[in-house]
């Protein structure tokens, strides 16, 4: 094979190799860009899911707090009613005790 032909084939091979390298570089950059887009989509989706979970958990916590609040209020109401009932039952005894103490004090002064 004549020398000019060999040189031409070498140049063609080098040109083909440069094209392959350039295509590979372009493909690599496209894959990297695609991977970054996918990673961003995954991050955004995870963030949305986290916010949704946070909202759901917050709503559940509010329900739990409201239920506990109602329980506490009901217990407080029961305690209040019991104290009123006990006080009303002891009113007569308290009045008698106060009168007895007053009479003792009056008798002690005379």
CSV table of N, CA and C in Angstrom, one decimal:
chain,number,residue,atom,x,y,z
A,1,UNK,N,0.9,-1.2,0.0
A,1,UNK,CA,0.0,0.0,0.0
A,1,UNK,C,0.9,1.2,0.0
A,2,UNK,N,0.6,2.2,-0.9
A,2,UNK,CA,1.5,3.3,-1.0
A,2,UNK,C,1.4,4.2,0.3
A,3,UNK,N,2.4,4.9,0.5
A,3,UNK,CA,2.5,5.7,1.7
A,3,UNK,C,1.4,6.7,1.8
A,4,UNK,N,1.0,7.5,0.8
A,4,UNK,CA,0.0,8.5,0.9
A,4,UNK,C,-1.3,7.8,1.3
A,5,UNK,N,-1.6,6.6,0.9
A,5,UNK,CA,-2.8,5.9,1.2
A,5,UNK,C,-2.8,5.5,2.7
A,6,UNK,N,-1.7,5.1,3.2
A,6,UNK,CA,-1.5,4.7,4.6
A,6,UNK,C,-1.7,5.9,5.5
A,7,UNK,N,-1.1,7.0,5.1
A,7,UNK,CA,-1.3,8.3,5.8
A,7,UNK,C,-2.8,8.7,5.9
A,8,UNK,N,-3.4,8.6,4.7
A,8,UNK,CA,-4.8,8.9,4.6
A,8,UNK,C,-5.7,8.1,5.5
A,9,UNK,N,-5.4,6.8,5.5
A,9,UNK,CA,-6.1,5.8,6.4
A,9,UNK,C,-5.9,6.1,7.9
A,10,UNK,N,-4.6,6.5,8.2
A,10,UNK,CA,-4.3,6.9,9.6
A,10,UNK,C,-5.1,8.1,10.0
A,11,UNK,N,-5.1,9.1,9.1
A,11,UNK,CA,-5.9,10.3,9.3
A,11,UNK,C,-7.3,10.0,9.5
A,12,UNK,N,-7.9,9.2,8.7
A,12,UNK,CA,-9.3,8.8,8.7
A,12,UNK,C,-9.6,8.1,10.0
A,13,UNK,N,-8.7,7.2,10.4
A,13,UNK,CA,-8.8,6.4,11.7
A,13,UNK,C,-8.8,7.4,12.9
A,14,UNK,N,-7.8,8.3,12.8
A,14,UNK,CA,-7.7,9.3,13.9
A,14,UNK,C,-9.0,10.2,14.0
A,15,UNK,N,-9.5,10.6,12.8
A,15,UNK,CA,-10.7,11.4,12.7
A,15,UNK,C,-11.9,10.6,13.3
A,16,UNK,N,-11.9,9.3,12.9
A,16,UNK,CA,-13.0,8.4,13.4
A,16,UNK,C,-12.9,8.3,14.9
A,17,UNK,N,-11.7,8.1,15.4
A,17,UNK,CA,-11.5,8.0,16.9
A,17,UNK,C,-11.9,9.3,17.6
A,18,UNK,N,-11.5,10.4,17.0
A,18,UNK,CA,-11.9,11.7,17.6
A,18,UNK,C,-13.4,11.9,17.6
A,19,UNK,N,-14.1,11.4,16.6
A,19,UNK,CA,-15.6,11.4,16.5
A,19,UNK,C,-16.1,10.5,17.6
A,20,UNK,N,-15.6,9.4,17.8
A,20,UNK,CA,-16.0,8.4,18.8
A,20,UNK,C,-15.9,9.0,20.2
A,21,UNK,N,-14.7,9.6,20.4
A,21,UNK,CA,-14.4,10.2,21.7
A,21,UNK,C,-15.4,11.4,21.9
A,22,UNK,N,-15.6,12.2,20.9
A,22,UNK,CA,-16.6,13.3,21.0
A,22,UNK,C,-18.0,12.8,21.3
A,23,UNK,N,-18.4,11.8,20.6
A,23,UNK,CA,-19.7,11.2,20.8
A,23,UNK,C,-19.8,10.7,22.2
A,24,UNK,N,-18.8,10.0,22.7
A,24,UNK,CA,-18.8,9.4,24.0
A,24,UNK,C,-18.8,10.5,25.1
A,25,UNK,N,-18.1,11.6,24.8
A,25,UNK,CA,-18.1,12.7,25.8
A,25,UNK,C,-19.5,13.4,25.8
A,26,UNK,N,-20.1,13.5,24.6
A,26,UNK,CA,-21.5,14.1,24.6
A,26,UNK,C,-22.5,13.2,25.3
A,27,UNK,N,-22.3,11.9,25.0
A,27,UNK,CA,-23.2,10.9,25.7
A,27,UNK,C,-23.0,10.9,27.2
A,28,UNK,N,-21.8,11.0,27.6
A,28,UNK,CA,-21.5,11.1,29.1
A,28,UNK,C,-22.1,12.3,29.7
A,29,UNK,N,-22.0,13.5,29.0
A,29,UNK,CA,-22.6,14.7,29.5
A,29,UNK,C,-24.1,14.6,29.6
A,30,UNK,N,-24.7,14.0,28.6
A,30,UNK,CA,-26.1,13.8,28.6
A,30,UNK,C,-26.6,12.9,29.7
A,31,UNK,N,-25.8,11.8,29.9
A,31,UNK,CA,-26.2,10.9,31.0
A,31,UNK,C,-26.0,11.6,32.4
A,32,UNK,N,-25.0,12.4,32.5
A,32,UNK,CA,-24.8,13.1,33.8
A,32,UNK,C,-26.0,14.1,34.0
A,33,UNK,N,-26.3,14.8,33.0
A,33,UNK,CA,-27.4,15.8,33.1
A,33,UNK,C,-28.7,15.0,33.4
A,34,UNK,N,-28.9,13.9,32.7
A,34,UNK,CA,-30.2,13.1,33.0
A,34,UNK,C,-30.2,12.6,34.4
A,35,UNK,N,-29.0,12.1,34.9
A,35,UNK,CA,-28.9,11.6,36.2
A,35,UNK,C,-29.2,12.7,37.2
A,36,UNK,N,-28.7,13.9,36.9
A,36,UNK,CA,-28.9,15.1,37.8
A,36,UNK,C,-30.4,15.5,37.9
A,37,UNK,N,-31.1,15.4,36.7
A,37,UNK,CA,-32.5,15.7,36.6
A,37,UNK,C,-33.3,14.7,37.4
A,38,UNK,N,-32.9,13.4,37.3
A,38,UNK,CA,-33.6,12.4,38.0
A,38,UNK,C,-33.4,12.5,39.5
A,39,UNK,N,-32.2,12.8,39.9
A,39,UNK,CA,-31.8,13.0,41.3
A,39,UNK,C,-32.7,14.2,41.9
A,40,UNK,N,-32.8,15.3,41.1
A,40,UNK,CA,-33.6,16.4,41.5
A,40,UNK,C,-35.0,16.0,41.7
A,41,UNK,N,-35.6,15.3,40.7
A,41,UNK,CA,-37.0,14.8,40.8
A,41,UNK,C,-37.2,14.0,42.1
A,42,UNK,N,-36.2,13.1,42.3
A,42,UNK,CA,-36.3,12.2,43.5
A,42,UNK,C,-36.3,13.0,44.8
A,43,UNK,N,-35.4,14.0,44.8
A,43,UNK,CA,-35.3,14.9,46.0
A,43,UNK,C,-36.5,15.7,46.2
A,44,UNK,N,-37.1,16.2,45.1
A,44,UNK,CA,-38.4,17.0,45.2
A,44,UNK,C,-39.5,16.1,45.7
A,45,UNK,N,-39.6,14.9,45.1
A,45,UNK,CA,-40.6,13.9,45.5
A,45,UNK,C,-40.4,13.6,47.0
A,46,UNK,N,-39.2,13.3,47.4
A,46,UNK,CA,-39.0,13.0,48.8
A,46,UNK,C,-39.4,14.1,49.7
A,47,UNK,N,-39.1,15.3,49.3
A,47,UNK,CA,-39.4,16.5,50.1
A,47,UNK,C,-40.9,16.7,50.2
A,48,UNK,N,-41.6,16.4,49.1
A,48,UNK,CA,-43.1,16.5,49.1
A,48,UNK,C,-43.7,15.4,50.0
A,49,UNK,N,-43.1,14.2,49.9
A,49,UNK,CA,-43.6,13.1,50.8
A,49,UNK,C,-43.3,13.5,52.2
A,50,UNK,N,-42.2,14.1,52.5
A,50,UNK,CA,-41.8,14.4,53.9
A,50,UNK,C,-42.8,15.5,54.4
A,51,UNK,N,-43.1,16.5,53.6
A,51,UNK,CA,-44.1,17.5,54.0
A,51,UNK,C,-45.5,16.9,54.2
A,52,UNK,N,-45.9,16.0,53.3
A,52,UNK,CA,-47.2,15.3,53.5
A,52,UNK,C,-47.2,14.5,54.8
A,53,UNK,N,-46.1,13.8,55.0
A,53,UNK,CA,-46.0,13.0,56.3
A,53,UNK,C,-46.1,13.9,57.5
A,54,UNK,N,-45.4,15.0,57.4
A,54,UNK,CA,-45.4,16.0,58.5
A,54,UNK,C,-46.8,16.5,58.8
A,55,UNK,N,-47.5,16.9,57.7
A,55,UNK,CA,-48.8,17.4,57.8
A,55,UNK,C,-49.8,16.3,58.5
A,56,UNK,N,-49.6,15.1,58.0
A,56,UNK,CA,-50.5,14.0,58.5
A,56,UNK,C,-50.1,13.8,60.0
A,57,UNK,N,-48.9,13.7,60.3
A,57,UNK,CA,-48.5,13.5,61.7
A,57,UNK,C,-48.9,14.6,62.6
A,58,UNK,N,-48.8,15.9,62.1
A,58,UNK,CA,-49.3,17.0,62.9
A,58,UNK,C,-50.8,16.9,63.1
A,59,UNK,N,-51.5,16.5,62.1
A,59,UNK,CA,-53.0,16.4,62.3
A,59,UNK,C,-53.3,15.3,63.3
A,60,UNK,N,-52.6,14.2,63.2
A,60,UNK,CA,-52.7,13.1,64.2
A,60,UNK,C,-52.4,13.6,65.6
A,61,UNK,N,-51.3,14.4,65.7
A,61,UNK,CA,-50.9,14.9,67.1
A,61,UNK,C,-52.0,15.8,67.6
A,62,UNK,N,-52.5,16.7,66.7
A,62,UNK,CA,-53.6,17.6,67.2
A,62,UNK,C,-54.8,16.8,67.6
A,63,UNK,N,-55.2,15.8,66.9
A,63,UNK,CA,-56.3,14.9,67.4
A,63,UNK,C,-56.0,14.3,68.7
A,64,UNK,N,-54.8,13.8,68.9
A,64,UNK,CA,-54.4,13.2,70.2
A,64,UNK,C,-54.5,14.2,71.3
A,65,UNK,N,-54.0,15.4,71.0
A,65,UNK,CA,-53.9,16.5,72.0
A,65,UNK,C,-55.4,16.9,72.4
A,66,UNK,N,-56.2,17.0,71.4
A,66,UNK,CA,-57.6,17.4,71.6
A,66,UNK,C,-58.3,16.3,72.4
A,67,UNK,N,-58.1,15.1,72.1
A,67,UNK,CA,-58.7,14.0,72.9
A,67,UNK,C,-58.2,14.0,74.4
A,68,UNK,N,-56.9,14.2,74.5
A,68,UNK,CA,-56.4,14.3,75.9
A,68,UNK,C,-56.9,15.5,76.6
A,69,UNK,N,-57.1,16.6,75.9
A,69,UNK,CA,-57.6,17.9,76.5
A,69,UNK,C,-59.1,17.6,77.0
A,70,UNK,N,-59.8,16.9,76.1
A,70,UNK,CA,-61.2,16.6,76.5
A,70,UNK,C,-61.3,15.7,77.7
A,71,UNK,N,-60.4,14.7,77.8
A,71,UNK,CA,-60.3,13.8,78.9
A,71,UNK,C,-60.0,14.6,80.2
A,72,UNK,N,-59.0,15.5,80.1
A,72,UNK,CA,-58.6,16.3,81.2
A,72,UNK,C,-59.8,17.2,81.7
A,73,UNK,N,-60.5,17.9,80.7
A,73,UNK,CA,-61.6,18.7,81.0
A,73,UNK,C,-62.7,17.9,81.7
A,74,UNK,N,-63.0,16.8,81.1
A,74,UNK,CA,-64.1,15.9,81.7
A,74,UNK,C,-63.7,15.5,83.1
A,75,UNK,N,-62.5,15.1,83.3
A,75,UNK,CA,-62.0,14.7,84.7
A,75,UNK,C,-62.1,15.9,85.6
A,76,UNK,N,-61.7,17.1,85.1
A,76,UNK,CA,-61.8,18.3,86.0
A,76,UNK,C,-63.3,18.6,86.3
A,77,UNK,N,-64.2,18.4,85.3
A,77,UNK,CA,-65.6,18.7,85.6
A,77,UNK,C,-66.2,17.7,86.6
A,78,UNK,N,-65.8,16.4,86.5
A,78,UNK,CA,-66.2,15.4,87.5
A,78,UNK,C,-65.7,15.8,88.9
A,79,UNK,N,-64.4,16.2,88.9
A,79,UNK,CA,-63.9,16.6,90.2
A,79,UNK,C,-64.6,17.8,90.8
A,80,UNK,N,-64.9,18.8,90.0
A,80,UNK,CA,-65.6,20.0,90.4
A,80,UNK,C,-67.0,19.6,90.9
A,81,UNK,N,-67.7,18.7,90.2
A,81,UNK,CA,-69.0,18.3,90.7
A,81,UNK,C,-68.9,17.6,92.0
A,82,UNK,N,-67.9,16.7,92.1
A,82,UNK,CA,-67.7,16.0,93.4
A,82,UNK,C,-67.5,16.9,94.5
A,83,UNK,N,-66.6,17.9,94.3
A,83,UNK,CA,-66.3,18.9,95.4
A,83,UNK,C,-67.5,19.7,95.8
A,84,UNK,N,-68.3,20.1,94.8
A,84,UNK,CA,-69.5,20.8,95.1
A,84,UNK,C,-70.5,19.9,95.9
A,85,UNK,N,-70.6,18.7,95.5
A,85,UNK,CA,-71.5,17.7,96.1
A,85,UNK,C,-71.0,17.5,97.6
A,86,UNK,N,-69.7,17.3,97.7
A,86,UNK,CA,-69.1,17.1,99.1
A,86,UNK,C,-69.3,18.3,99.9
A,87,UNK,N,-69.1,19.5,99.4
A,87,UNK,CA,-69.3,20.7,100.1
A,87,UNK,C,-70.7,20.9,100.5
A,88,UNK,N,-71.7,20.6,99.6
A,88,UNK,CA,-73.1,20.8,100.0
A,88,UNK,C,-73.5,19.8,101.1
A,89,UNK,N,-72.9,18.6,101.0
A,89,UNK,CA,-73.2,17.6,102.1
A,89,UNK,C,-72.6,18.0,103.4
A,90,UNK,N,-71.5,18.7,103.4
A,90,UNK,CA,-70.9,19.2,104.6
A,90,UNK,C,-71.3,20.5,105.1
A,91,UNK,N,-72.2,21.2,104.4
A,91,UNK,CA,-72.6,22.5,104.7
A,91,UNK,C,-73.3,22.6,106.1
A,92,UNK,N,-74.2,21.6,106.4
A,92,UNK,CA,-74.9,21.6,107.7
A,92,UNK,C,-73.9,21.4,108.8
A,93,UNK,N,-73.0,20.4,108.6
A,93,UNK,CA,-71.9,20.2,109.6
A,93,UNK,C,-71.1,21.4,109.9
A,94,UNK,N,-70.7,22.1,108.8
A,94,UNK,CA,-69.8,23.2,108.9
A,94,UNK,C,-70.5,24.4,109.6
A,95,UNK,N,-71.8,24.5,109.3
A,95,UNK,CA,-72.6,25.6,110.0
A,95,UNK,C,-72.7,25.2,111.5
A,96,UNK,N,-73.0,24.0,111.8
A,96,UNK,CA,-73.1,23.6,113.2
A,96,UNK,C,-71.7,23.8,113.9
A,97,UNK,N,-70.6,23.4,113.3
A,97,UNK,CA,-69.3,23.6,113.8
A,97,UNK,C,-69.0,25.1,114.1
A,98,UNK,N,-69.4,25.9,113.1
A,98,UNK,CA,-69.1,27.4,113.3
A,98,UNK,C,-70.0,27.9,114.4
A,99,UNK,N,-71.2,27.5,114.6
A,99,UNK,CA,-72.1,27.9,115.7
A,99,UNK,C,-71.5,27.5,117.0
A,100,UNK,N,-71.1,26.2,117.1
A,100,UNK,CA,-70.5,25.6,118.3
A,100,UNK,C,-69.2,26.4,118.7
A,101,UNK,N,-68.4,26.7,117.7
A,101,UNK,CA,-67.2,27.5,118.0
A,101,UNK,C,-67.5,28.9,118.5
A,102,UNK,N,-68.5,29.5,117.9
A,102,UNK,CA,-69.0,30.9,118.2
A,102,UNK,C,-69.5,30.8,119.7
A,103,UNK,N,-70.4,29.8,120.0
A,103,UNK,CA,-70.9,29.7,121.3
A,103,UNK,C,-69.9,29.5,122.3
A,104,UNK,N,-68.9,28.7,122.0
A,104,UNK,CA,-67.8,28.4,123.0
A,104,UNK,C,-67.0,29.7,123.2
A,105,UNK,N,-66.8,30.5,122.1
A,105,UNK,CA,-66.1,31.7,122.3
A,105,UNK,C,-66.8,32.7,123.1
A,106,UNK,N,-68.2,32.8,122.9
A,106,UNK,CA,-69.0,33.7,123.7
A,106,UNK,C,-69.0,33.3,125.2
A,107,UNK,N,-69.2,31.9,125.4
A,107,UNK,CA,-69.2,31.4,126.8
A,107,UNK,C,-67.8,31.6,127.5
A,108,UNK,N,-66.8,31.6,126.7
A,108,UNK,CA,-65.4,31.8,127.2
A,108,UNK,C,-65.2,33.2,127.7
A,109,UNK,N,-65.9,34.1,127.1
A,109,UNK,CA,-65.8,35.6,127.4
A,109,UNK,C,-66.6,35.9,128.6
A,110,UNK,N,-67.7,35.2,128.9
A,110,UNK,CA,-68.6,35.5,130.0
A,110,UNK,C,-68.2,34.8,131.3
